[in-house]
Short mmCIF file of C-alpha atoms in Angstrom, two decimals:
data_model
loop_
_atom_site.label_atom_id
_atom_site.label_comp_id
_atom_site.label_asym_id
_atom_site.label_seq_id
_atom_site.Cartn_x
_atom_site.Cartn_y
_atom_site.Cartn_z
CA UNK A 1139 -21.20 -3.50 -25.45
CA UNK A 1140 -21.86 -1.49 -28.22
CA UNK A 1141 -21.45 -4.06 -31.65
CA UNK A 1142 -19.35 -3.71 -34.06
CA UNK A 1143 -21.52 -2.32 -37.27
CA UNK A 1144 -19.97 -2.99 -40.89
CA UNK A 1145 -22.50 -0.62 -42.71
CA UNK A 1146 -23.00 0.11 -46.45
CA UNK A 1147 -24.91 1.94 -49.07
CA UNK A 1148 -26.31 -0.24 -52.06
CA UNK A 1149 -25.86 0.70 -55.68
CA UNK A 1150 -28.52 -0.05 -57.60
CA UNK A 1151 -26.35 -1.65 -59.98
CA UNK A 1152 -25.40 -5.20 -57.32
CA UNK A 1153 -29.27 -4.32 -56.15
CA UNK A 1154 -30.02 -5.26 -59.46
CA UNK A 1155 -28.11 -8.45 -59.82
CA UNK A 1156 -27.51 -10.20 -56.01
CA UNK A 1157 -30.10 -9.71 -53.17
CA UNK A 1158 -28.70 -7.14 -50.70
CA UNK A 1159 -26.66 -8.30 -47.86
CA UNK A 1160 -28.00 -7.21 -44.12
CA UNK A 1161 -25.88 -5.07 -41.76
CA UNK A 1162 -23.44 -7.32 -40.15
CA UNK A 1163 -21.62 -7.37 -36.94
CA UNK A 1164 -18.66 -9.26 -37.42
CA UNK A 1165 -18.12 -10.68 -33.89
CA UNK A 1166 -23.01 -11.20 -33.42
CA UNK A 1167 -22.01 -12.81 -36.32
CA UNK A 1168 -18.92 -15.08 -35.59
CA UNK A 1169 -20.87 -16.04 -32.17
CA UNK A 1170 -23.76 -16.65 -33.73
CA UNK A 1171 -22.59 -19.50 -36.03
CA UNK A 1172 -19.38 -20.71 -34.30
CA UNK A 1173 -21.19 -24.46 -33.48
CA UNK A 1174 -21.79 -24.61 -37.30
CA UNK A 1175 -18.51 -23.89 -37.67
CA UNK A 1176 -17.26 -26.55 -34.69
CA UNK A 1177 -19.48 -29.33 -36.37
CA UNK A 1178 -18.00 -29.28 -39.50
CA UNK A 1179 -14.64 -29.68 -38.11
CA UNK A 1180 -15.35 -32.12 -36.20
CA UNK A 1181 -16.85 -34.10 -39.18
CA UNK A 1182 -13.51 -32.98 -41.15
CA UNK A 1183 -11.36 -34.38 -38.89
CA UNK A 1184 -13.90 -37.76 -37.29
CA UNK A 1185 -14.50 -38.85 -41.00
CA UNK A 1186 -11.00 -40.06 -40.41
CA UNK A 1187 -9.66 -40.59 -36.74
CA UNK A 1188 -7.42 -42.58 -38.20
CA UNK A 1189 -5.38 -39.73 -40.54
CA UNK A 1190 -6.24 -37.24 -38.01
CA UNK A 1191 -4.03 -39.75 -35.04
CA UNK A 1192 -1.30 -40.78 -37.77
CA UNK A 1193 -1.10 -38.44 -41.17
CA UNK A 1194 -2.14 -38.64 -44.49
CA UNK A 1195 0.39 -38.56 -46.81
CA UNK A 1196 -1.04 -38.97 -50.74
CA UNK A 1197 -0.01 -40.28 -54.16
CA UNK A 1198 1.91 -37.50 -56.27
CA UNK A 1199 1.70 -34.64 -52.64
CA UNK A 1200 4.52 -37.50 -51.71
CA UNK A 1201 5.90 -38.59 -55.19
CA UNK A 1202 5.69 -34.85 -56.71
CA UNK A 1203 5.77 -31.87 -54.68
CA UNK A 1204 6.69 -33.55 -51.12
CA UNK A 1205 9.55 -35.00 -53.68
CA UNK A 1206 9.76 -32.18 -55.46
CA UNK A 1207 11.11 -29.55 -52.43
CA UNK A 1208 12.84 -31.93 -50.84
CA UNK A 1209 14.90 -32.44 -53.60
CA UNK A 1210 15.39 -28.58 -55.28
CA UNK A 1211 15.46 -24.81 -54.83
CA UNK A 1212 13.68 -23.80 -51.74
CA UNK A 1213 12.92 -20.98 -55.36
CA UNK A 1214 12.46 -23.10 -57.49
CA UNK A 1215 10.34 -25.41 -55.57
CA UNK A 1216 8.24 -22.22 -54.96
CA UNK A 1217 6.97 -21.55 -58.22
CA UNK A 1218 7.39 -24.26 -59.31
CA UNK A 1219 4.67 -25.94 -62.69
CA UNK A 1220 3.66 -29.59 -61.81
CA UNK A 1221 1.52 -31.80 -63.75
CA UNK A 1222 0.98 -29.22 -66.59
CA UNK A 1223 -0.38 -26.17 -64.15
CA UNK A 1224 0.65 -24.11 -61.56
CA UNK A 1225 -0.68 -25.12 -57.96
CA UNK A 1226 0.18 -22.67 -55.44
CA UNK A 1227 -0.87 -24.51 -52.19
CA UNK A 1228 -0.10 -27.99 -53.18
CA UNK A 1229 3.87 -26.42 -53.35
CA UNK A 1230 3.87 -23.89 -50.01
CA UNK A 1231 2.39 -27.78 -48.26
CA UNK A 1232 5.76 -29.42 -50.10
CA UNK A 1233 8.19 -27.30 -48.94
CA UNK A 1234 6.59 -26.67 -45.49
CA UNK A 1235 6.07 -30.46 -44.90
CA UNK A 1236 9.88 -31.25 -46.43
CA UNK A 1237 11.60 -28.09 -45.27
CA UNK A 1238 10.00 -25.73 -42.44
CA UNK A 1239 8.69 -29.69 -40.18
CA UNK A 1240 10.51 -32.42 -39.55
CA UNK A 1241 9.52 -34.57 -41.40
CA UNK A 1242 7.50 -37.49 -39.47
CA UNK A 1243 4.77 -35.33 -39.05
CA UNK A 1244 4.50 -34.00 -42.59
CA UNK A 1245 2.09 -36.74 -42.87
CA UNK A 1246 -0.37 -34.95 -39.58
CA UNK A 1247 0.60 -31.54 -41.71
CA UNK A 1248 -0.45 -31.81 -45.27
CA UNK A 1249 -4.17 -34.01 -43.21
CA UNK A 1250 -4.42 -30.34 -41.95
CA UNK A 1251 -3.57 -28.81 -44.88
CA UNK A 1252 -6.54 -29.87 -46.26
CA UNK A 1253 -8.79 -29.61 -43.67
CA UNK A 1254 -7.81 -26.22 -42.62
CA UNK A 1255 -9.32 -25.90 -47.39
CA UNK A 1256 -12.05 -26.87 -46.31
CA UNK A 1257 -12.88 -25.15 -43.79
CA UNK A 1258 -12.55 -21.67 -45.96
CA UNK A 1259 -14.94 -23.43 -47.78
CA UNK A 1260 -16.90 -23.53 -44.34
CA UNK A 1261 -16.33 -20.56 -43.88
CA UNK A 1262 -17.32 -18.33 -47.27
CA UNK A 1263 -20.98 -20.15 -47.22
CA UNK A 1264 -21.63 -18.68 -43.12
CA UNK A 1265 -20.22 -14.79 -44.70
CA UNK A 1266 -22.35 -15.68 -48.48
CA UNK A 1267 -24.68 -13.52 -47.91
CA UNK A 1268 -27.03 -14.55 -50.14
CA UNK A 1269 -28.06 -18.40 -47.90
CA UNK A 1270 -29.48 -15.96 -45.81
CA UNK A 1271 -29.99 -17.56 -42.03
CA UNK A 1272 -29.16 -20.26 -39.98
CA UNK A 1273 -30.71 -22.88 -42.49
CA UNK A 1274 -29.71 -22.01 -44.69
CA UNK A 1275 -26.32 -21.55 -44.36
CA UNK A 1276 -26.12 -24.79 -42.74
CA UNK A 1277 -28.14 -27.23 -44.87
CA UNK A 1278 -25.35 -25.90 -47.74
CA UNK A 1279 -22.00 -25.89 -45.00
CA UNK A 1280 -23.79 -29.77 -45.34
CA UNK A 1281 -23.44 -30.65 -48.54
CA UNK A 1282 -21.12 -28.65 -49.27
CA UNK A 1283 -18.94 -31.72 -46.73
CA UNK A 1284 -21.55 -34.29 -47.89
CA UNK A 1285 -21.99 -33.88 -51.88
CA UNK A 1286 -20.82 -36.94 -53.45
CA UNK A 1287 -18.36 -37.25 -55.52
CA UNK A 1288 -16.76 -35.79 -51.81
CA UNK A 1289 -14.99 -40.55 -51.50
CA UNK A 1290 -12.56 -38.79 -54.39
CA UNK A 1291 -11.50 -35.18 -52.83
CA UNK A 1292 -10.85 -35.92 -48.84
CA UNK A 1293 -7.49 -35.40 -47.74
CA UNK A 1294 -5.32 -34.68 -50.45
CA UNK A 1295 -3.65 -31.47 -50.57
CA UNK A 1296 -3.47 -32.20 -54.57
CA UNK A 1297 -6.92 -32.15 -54.80
CA UNK A 1298 -7.11 -27.79 -53.04
CA UNK A 1299 -8.32 -27.26 -56.45
CA UNK A 1300 -11.66 -28.36 -56.15
CA UNK A 1301 -12.49 -26.53 -52.84
CA UNK A 1302 -11.53 -23.79 -54.34
CA UNK A 1303 -13.08 -24.13 -57.33
CA UNK A 1304 -16.29 -23.80 -55.57
CA UNK A 1305 -15.00 -21.06 -53.22
CA UNK A 1306 -14.67 -18.80 -55.59
CA UNK A 1307 -18.21 -19.73 -56.95
CA UNK A 1308 -18.97 -19.17 -53.71
CA UNK A 1309 -17.93 -15.34 -53.94
CA UNK A 1310 -18.78 -14.82 -56.75
CA UNK A 1311 -22.97 -14.85 -55.59
CA UNK A 1312 -21.34 -12.66 -52.39
CA UNK A 1313 -21.00 -9.33 -51.93
CA UNK A 1314 -18.47 -7.83 -53.19
CA UNK A 1315 -18.31 -5.22 -50.69
CA UNK A 1316 -17.82 -7.26 -47.61
CA UNK A 1317 -15.05 -9.30 -46.27
CA UNK A 1318 -12.90 -7.24 -49.56
CA UNK A 1319 -9.31 -8.13 -48.67
CA UNK A 1320 -9.94 -12.01 -47.59
CA UNK A 1321 -12.24 -12.62 -50.51
CA UNK A 1322 -9.14 -11.10 -52.60
CA UNK A 1323 -6.93 -13.36 -50.85
CA UNK A 1324 -9.15 -16.46 -51.29
CA UNK A 1325 -9.48 -15.10 -54.95
CA UNK A 1326 -6.09 -15.07 -55.67
CA UNK A 1327 -5.47 -18.90 -53.74
CA UNK A 1328 -7.56 -20.49 -55.82
CA UNK A 1329 -6.65 -19.31 -59.76
CA UNK A 1330 -3.03 -20.05 -58.77
CA UNK A 1331 -3.62 -23.47 -57.59
CA UNK A 1332 -4.67 -24.89 -61.65
CA UNK A 1333 -7.36 -24.68 -63.69
CA UNK A 1334 -10.81 -24.42 -62.83
CA UNK A 1335 -11.32 -21.36 -60.91
CA UNK A 1336 -10.20 -19.42 -63.95
CA UNK A 1337 -13.19 -21.64 -65.60
CA UNK A 1338 -15.32 -19.58 -63.68
CA UNK A 1339 -13.54 -15.82 -64.99
CA UNK A 1340 -16.02 -14.93 -67.12
CA UNK A 1341 -18.97 -14.65 -64.25
CA UNK A 1342 -16.64 -12.04 -62.53
CA UNK A 1343 -16.24 -10.75 -65.77
CA UNK A 1344 -19.81 -10.43 -65.59
CA UNK A 1345 -20.97 -8.95 -62.51
CA UNK A 1346 -18.21 -6.57 -63.30
CA UNK A 1347 -19.95 -5.32 -66.04
CA UNK A 1348 -23.66 -5.26 -63.91
CA UNK A 1349 -22.36 -4.20 -60.66
CA UNK A 1350 -20.18 -1.50 -61.97
CA UNK A 1351 -18.41 -1.66 -58.69
CA UNK A 1352 -14.25 -1.42 -56.88
CA UNK A 1353 -14.39 -4.13 -55.52
CA UNK A 1354 -15.96 -6.53 -58.01
CA UNK A 1355 -13.87 -5.05 -60.34
CA UNK A 1356 -10.97 -5.63 -58.33
CA UNK A 1357 -12.08 -8.99 -57.61
CA UNK A 1358 -12.45 -9.64 -61.98
CA UNK A 1359 -8.65 -8.61 -62.16
CA UNK A 1360 -7.44 -10.81 -59.79
CA UNK A 1361 -9.36 -13.54 -61.44
CA UNK A 1362 -8.02 -12.01 -64.51
CA UNK A 1363 -4.45 -12.29 -63.74
CA UNK A 1364 -4.03 -15.30 -62.46
CA UNK A 1365 -5.95 -17.04 -65.21
CA UNK A 1366 -3.16 -15.14 -67.28
CA UNK A 1367 -0.89 -16.57 -65.02
CA UNK A 1368 -2.46 -19.90 -65.90
CA UNK A 1369 -2.81 -19.80 -69.64
CA UNK A 1370 1.29 -19.13 -69.39
CA UNK A 1371 1.43 -22.50 -67.86
CA UNK A 1372 -0.49 -25.12 -69.41
CA UNK A 1373 0.75 -22.89 -73.33
CA UNK A 1374 3.88 -23.83 -72.09
CA UNK A 1375 3.74 -27.42 -71.31
CA UNK A 1376 3.59 -29.69 -74.86
CA UNK A 1377 0.70 -30.47 -76.07
CA UNK A 1378 -0.30 -26.97 -74.25
CA UNK A 1379 -4.03 -27.33 -75.59
CA UNK A 1380 -3.81 -29.69 -77.43
CA UNK A 1381 -4.06 -32.60 -75.49
CA UNK A 1382 -7.00 -35.46 -76.67
CA UNK A 1383 -10.23 -35.75 -75.02
CA UNK A 1384 -13.20 -37.56 -74.38
CA UNK A 1385 -15.62 -39.06 -76.74
CA UNK A 1386 -19.35 -36.78 -76.97
CA UNK A 1387 -21.07 -40.10 -75.86
CA UNK A 1388 -18.70 -41.14 -72.68
CA UNK A 1389 -18.46 -37.41 -71.43
CA UNK A 1390 -22.67 -37.21 -71.33
CA UNK A 1391 -22.14 -40.82 -69.94
CA UNK A 1392 -20.14 -39.41 -66.97
CA UNK A 1393 -21.81 -36.58 -66.45
CA UNK A 1394 -25.87 -38.88 -66.60
CA UNK A 1395 -23.67 -41.11 -64.07
CA UNK A 1396 -20.95 -38.66 -62.03
CA UNK A 1397 -23.55 -35.87 -61.98
CA UNK A 1398 -27.02 -37.08 -61.74
CA UNK A 1399 -26.41 -40.74 -60.37
CA UNK A 1400 -23.85 -41.14 -57.54
CA UNK A 1401 -25.10 -37.28 -57.88
CA UNK A 1402 -28.63 -38.04 -56.03
CA UNK A 1403 -28.84 -41.56 -55.75
CA UNK A 1404 -25.81 -43.11 -54.51
CA UNK A 1405 -22.42 -45.17 -55.34
CA UNK A 1406 -24.05 -47.85 -56.36
CA UNK A 1407 -26.46 -46.54 -59.29
CA UNK A 1408 -23.11 -45.43 -59.90
CA UNK A 1409 -22.00 -48.16 -60.62
CA UNK A 1410 -24.23 -50.34 -62.17
CA UNK A 1411 -24.20 -48.10 -64.51
CA UNK A 1412 -20.70 -48.86 -65.04
CA UNK A 1413 -22.08 -52.47 -65.67
CA UNK A 1414 -23.58 -51.59 -68.21
CA UNK A 1415 -21.41 -50.35 -71.22
CA UNK A 1416 -19.24 -53.11 -71.10
CA UNK A 1417 -22.58 -55.25 -70.71
CA UNK A 1418 -23.44 -58.05 -73.78
CA UNK A 1419 -26.68 -57.72 -73.32
CA UNK A 1420 -26.50 -54.33 -75.34
CA UNK A 1421 -24.23 -55.92 -77.67
CA UNK A 1422 -26.95 -55.21 -80.58
CA UNK A 1423 -27.63 -51.91 -78.83
CA UNK A 1424 -24.97 -49.54 -78.59
CA UNK A 1425 -25.88 -47.39 -80.56
CA UNK A 1426 -29.04 -46.19 -78.96
CA UNK A 1427 -28.46 -46.93 -75.91
CA UNK A 1428 -25.58 -44.20 -76.20
CA UNK A 1429 -28.06 -42.07 -78.30
CA UNK A 1430 -30.17 -42.55 -74.65
CA UNK A 1431 -27.10 -41.70 -72.86
CA UNK A 1432 -25.90 -38.43 -74.67
CA UNK A 1433 -30.61 -37.12 -74.37
CA UNK A 1434 -30.79 -38.36 -71.03
CA UNK A 1435 -27.49 -36.32 -70.55
CA UNK A 1436 -28.54 -32.86 -72.15
CA UNK A 1437 -32.70 -33.38 -69.98
CA UNK A 1438 -30.90 -33.21 -67.40
CA UNK A 1439 -28.67 -29.89 -68.10
CA UNK A 1440 -31.93 -28.41 -68.97
CA UNK A 1441 -33.62 -29.67 -65.72
CA UNK A 1442 -30.43 -28.41 -63.92
CA UNK A 1443 -30.77 -24.89 -65.56
CA UNK A 1444 -35.00 -25.22 -65.15
CA UNK A 1445 -34.84 -25.42 -61.82
CA UNK A 1446 -32.21 -22.60 -60.93
CA UNK A 1447 -34.32 -20.37 -63.16
CA UNK A 1448 -36.61 -20.25 -61.04
CA UNK A 1449 -34.42 -19.39 -57.65
CA UNK A 1450 -33.30 -16.47 -58.57
CA UNK A 1451 -29.89 -14.82 -60.27
CA UNK A 1452 -27.52 -16.09 -56.97
CA UNK A 1453 -29.00 -19.74 -57.78
CA UNK A 1454 -28.35 -18.96 -62.34
CA UNK A 1455 -24.82 -18.03 -61.91
CA UNK A 1456 -23.63 -20.91 -59.79
CA UNK A 1457 -26.03 -23.73 -62.19
CA UNK A 1458 -24.09 -21.36 -64.85
CA UNK A 1459 -21.39 -21.68 -62.85
CA UNK A 1460 -21.78 -25.25 -62.32
CA UNK A 1461 -22.14 -26.27 -66.50
CA UNK A 1462 -18.56 -24.18 -67.19
CA UNK A 1463 -16.25 -25.95 -65.21
CA UNK A 1464 -17.93 -29.63 -66.63
CA UNK A 1465 -16.08 -28.48 -69.67
CA UNK A 1466 -12.65 -28.82 -67.25
CA UNK A 1467 -14.09 -32.21 -67.38
CA UNK A 1468 -14.69 -32.70 -71.25
CA UNK A 1469 -11.23 -31.62 -71.26
CA UNK A 1470 -8.69 -33.45 -69.34
CA UNK A 1471 -5.63 -35.36 -71.43
CA UNK A 1472 -5.29 -38.65 -69.43
CA UNK A 1473 -8.43 -39.34 -68.12
CA UNK A 1474 -10.32 -40.33 -71.48
CA UNK A 1475 -13.57 -42.20 -72.74
CA UNK A 1476 -14.10 -44.95 -69.80
CA UNK A 1477 -11.34 -43.24 -67.29
CA UNK A 1478 -13.68 -40.32 -67.04
CA UNK A 1479 -17.02 -42.27 -66.68
CA UNK A 1480 -16.05 -45.04 -64.71
CA UNK A 1481 -12.94 -44.66 -63.66
CA UNK A 1482 -10.47 -41.68 -61.64
CA UNK A 1483 -13.29 -39.41 -62.62
CA UNK A 1484 -15.30 -38.76 -59.94
CA UNK A 1485 -12.89 -35.64 -58.19
CA UNK A 1486 -13.12 -33.84 -62.14
CA UNK A 1487 -17.38 -33.64 -61.91
CA UNK A 1488 -17.10 -32.87 -57.69
CA UNK A 1489 -17.60 -29.06 -58.53
CA UNK A 1490 -20.07 -29.45 -60.77
CA UNK A 1491 -21.48 -31.14 -57.93
CA UNK A 1492 -21.75 -28.67 -54.98
CA UNK A 1493 -22.10 -25.96 -57.41
CA UNK A 1494 -24.81 -26.97 -58.73
CA UNK A 1495 -26.31 -28.44 -54.88
CA UNK A 1496 -25.74 -24.94 -53.25
CA UNK A 1497 -28.20 -23.09 -56.22
CA UNK A 1498 -30.37 -25.83 -55.54
CA UNK A 1499 -30.70 -24.68 -51.93
CA UNK A 1500 -30.91 -21.61 -53.01
CA UNK A 1501 -33.91 -23.19 -55.46
CA UNK A 1502 -35.02 -24.72 -52.31
CA UNK A 1503 -36.36 -21.17 -50.21
CA UNK A 1504 -37.25 -19.06 -53.47
CA UNK A 1505 -38.73 -20.55 -55.43
CA UNK A 1506 -43.00 -21.75 -54.59
CA UNK A 1507 -45.04 -24.94 -55.86
CA UNK A 1508 -43.02 -27.88 -57.66
CA UNK A 1509 -40.60 -26.30 -58.33
CA UNK A 1510 -39.46 -25.76 -54.49
CA UNK A 1511 -40.61 -28.86 -54.35
CA UNK A 1512 -38.49 -30.99 -56.39
CA UNK A 1513 -35.79 -28.49 -54.90
CA UNK A 1514 -35.90 -29.76 -51.79
CA UNK A 1515 -36.11 -34.28 -53.00
CA UNK A 1516 -32.99 -33.64 -55.34
CA UNK A 1517 -30.93 -31.91 -51.75
CA UNK A 1518 -32.60 -33.84 -49.87
CA UNK A 1519 -31.94 -37.06 -52.28
CA UNK A 1520 -27.68 -35.74 -52.96
CA UNK A 1521 -27.24 -35.20 -48.56
CA UNK A 1522 -28.09 -38.65 -48.23
CA UNK A 1523 -26.04 -40.30 -51.25
CA UNK A 1524 -23.07 -38.41 -48.90
CA UNK A 1525 -24.12 -39.69 -45.76
CA UNK A 1526 -23.41 -43.41 -47.68
CA UNK A 1527 -19.85 -41.99 -49.07
CA UNK A 1528 -19.07 -41.45 -45.18
CA UNK A 1529 -18.63 -45.47 -44.78
CA UNK A 1530 -16.54 -45.28 -47.54
CA UNK A 1531 -13.91 -42.67 -47.21
CA UNK A 1532 -13.55 -43.68 -43.24
CA UNK A 1533 -12.73 -47.55 -44.04
CA UNK A 1534 -10.86 -46.48 -46.46
CA UNK A 1535 -6.97 -49.17 -45.73
CA UNK A 1536 -5.54 -47.31 -43.64
CA UNK A 1537 -1.90 -48.03 -44.33
CA UNK A 1538 0.86 -47.32 -44.18
CA UNK A 1539 1.70 -44.45 -41.14
CA UNK A 1540 3.73 -42.11 -42.91
CA UNK A 1541 5.53 -41.65 -39.69
CA UNK A 1542 6.54 -45.73 -39.27
CA UNK A 1543 7.33 -45.30 -43.29
CA UNK A 1544 10.30 -42.13 -41.82
CA UNK A 1545 11.55 -44.28 -39.34
CA UNK A 1546 12.71 -47.21 -41.47
CA UNK A 1547 13.86 -44.18 -43.90
CA UNK A 1548 16.18 -42.65 -41.33
CA UNK A 1549 17.00 -46.44 -40.34
CA UNK A 1550 18.08 -47.33 -43.68
CA UNK A 1551 18.97 -45.22 -46.80
CA UNK A 1552 17.85 -46.85 -49.08
CA UNK A 1553 14.41 -47.54 -48.21
CA UNK A 1554 12.38 -46.47 -50.61
CA UNK A 1555 8.74 -44.97 -48.84
CA UNK A 1556 5.37 -46.43 -49.24
CA UNK A 1557 2.79 -44.08 -50.35
CA UNK A 1558 -0.93 -44.07 -50.23
CA UNK A 1559 -2.41 -45.79 -52.36
CA UNK A 1560 -0.88 -48.79 -52.10
CA UNK A 1561 -0.52 -49.53 -55.69
CA UNK A 1562 1.16 -46.13 -55.79
CA UNK A 1563 5.35 -46.44 -56.70
CA UNK A 1564 7.04 -46.30 -53.72
CA UNK A 1565 8.77 -42.66 -53.10
CA UNK A 1566 12.65 -42.69 -53.06
CA UNK A 1567 14.49 -39.86 -50.76
CA UNK A 1568 18.38 -38.33 -50.48
CA UNK A 1569 19.10 -38.48 -47.47
CA UNK A 1570 20.06 -34.37 -47.04
CA UNK A 1571 17.43 -32.21 -49.35
CA UNK A 1572 19.54 -31.05 -52.37
CA UNK A 1573 18.52 -27.23 -53.09
CA UNK A 1574 19.55 -28.79 -56.75
CA UNK A 1575 18.05 -26.84 -60.22
CA UNK A 1576 16.22 -29.39 -61.57
CA UNK A 1577 13.35 -28.91 -63.89
CA UNK A 1578 9.80 -28.55 -62.63
CA UNK A 1579 8.96 -31.33 -64.09
CA UNK A 1580 11.05 -34.20 -63.34
CA UNK A 1581 8.77 -36.48 -61.32
CA UNK A 1582 5.31 -35.11 -62.62
CA UNK A 1583 3.61 -38.69 -63.96
CA UNK A 1584 2.14 -37.18 -67.41
CA UNK A 1585 5.68 -37.57 -68.15
CA UNK A 1586 7.01 -40.88 -68.59
CA UNK A 1587 9.49 -42.94 -67.01
CA UNK A 1588 8.00 -40.88 -63.54
CA UNK A 1589 7.73 -45.13 -62.10
CA UNK A 1590 11.58 -45.05 -62.35
CA UNK A 1591 12.82 -41.71 -61.38
#
């Protein structure tokens, strides 16, 4: 059978920026890596087997997006910004779960939708031209699916923005001439699902200027349009860009404990670092201790930049994108200081950790001497730390079962459906879908009194 070959001419600018793409046959590419796709899918399903069987609805996924889609009109549910930004993917998933499927199946659908987002990341990694050969691609996929703190962002459509932001970083180091429409569609979805992907816009503009190709310019234009939409939404919210942010010491502490310790040594090291924050033994050395934390964080960033510099341009782009993504965690209203470092803030370092990990994969293959060895040691550490986290993901409390909650609600319309985690307020649903013109933020957890609605 004649192979389908996608050929292209290398432009001088593209050759100077990223590694040239190999000539790839579409069908042979899929056949060659089908086992990698299948392995990733099996892992994503089997790491939480109980959720695979019974479905899963998690906090704002139910109380904000699904409930608003149930009560509001279809159009308002699609375009409504929630939690201070616009998120296309959770909006669409909430609409499908609430209106297109039997409500009993919402848990299964939402579980599958989040796995689909992670498989999109896997697909983009396998297709990425900067990752040459099966070994690099398999290692990159493993890092993307295991890197701590994955446990903070698994199995919920509200966390799709973090996986999509990593996908945006992968597209940045991929050949813009291949898979044009698919990559632009992924960028559009990513840019319209939270602000995390939009933070990487400067790098797409830079690449568009360097490569001078219509394909890269189109990618930059798509992400620019999405950024303008998100900026308009953010500025329209009360407080806009003037919300409080974490102090430098706690931001540095979060970077060190989550971005370095948890990333490469495992969750236990993060826990020990958090214990030190309130330890009475350090009371008299508090200022010195925090100065050491800030200094260590700066050294860690410098070390990652040095390693990425030895890994080639693609590695440097990923590391720089990771550094910029940290700004999102620094300016985060509601998750501040101690909560950022030792509470709910882990998810805001997921993008940073994965992009740094992918940069290290490139360094491990392209650098020489001690730089290659250091990168390989860190990659192994990240994988081992992620493997240890899988147990935590799999052993989290499994109840309640969504379909049983819906059955109880159908028997008693006044029954409030329980959601995960167990401390989350129960979900109140009307007997039938509404179609009302509700304010977009009526159920948002960023608004006072949301627990009582």
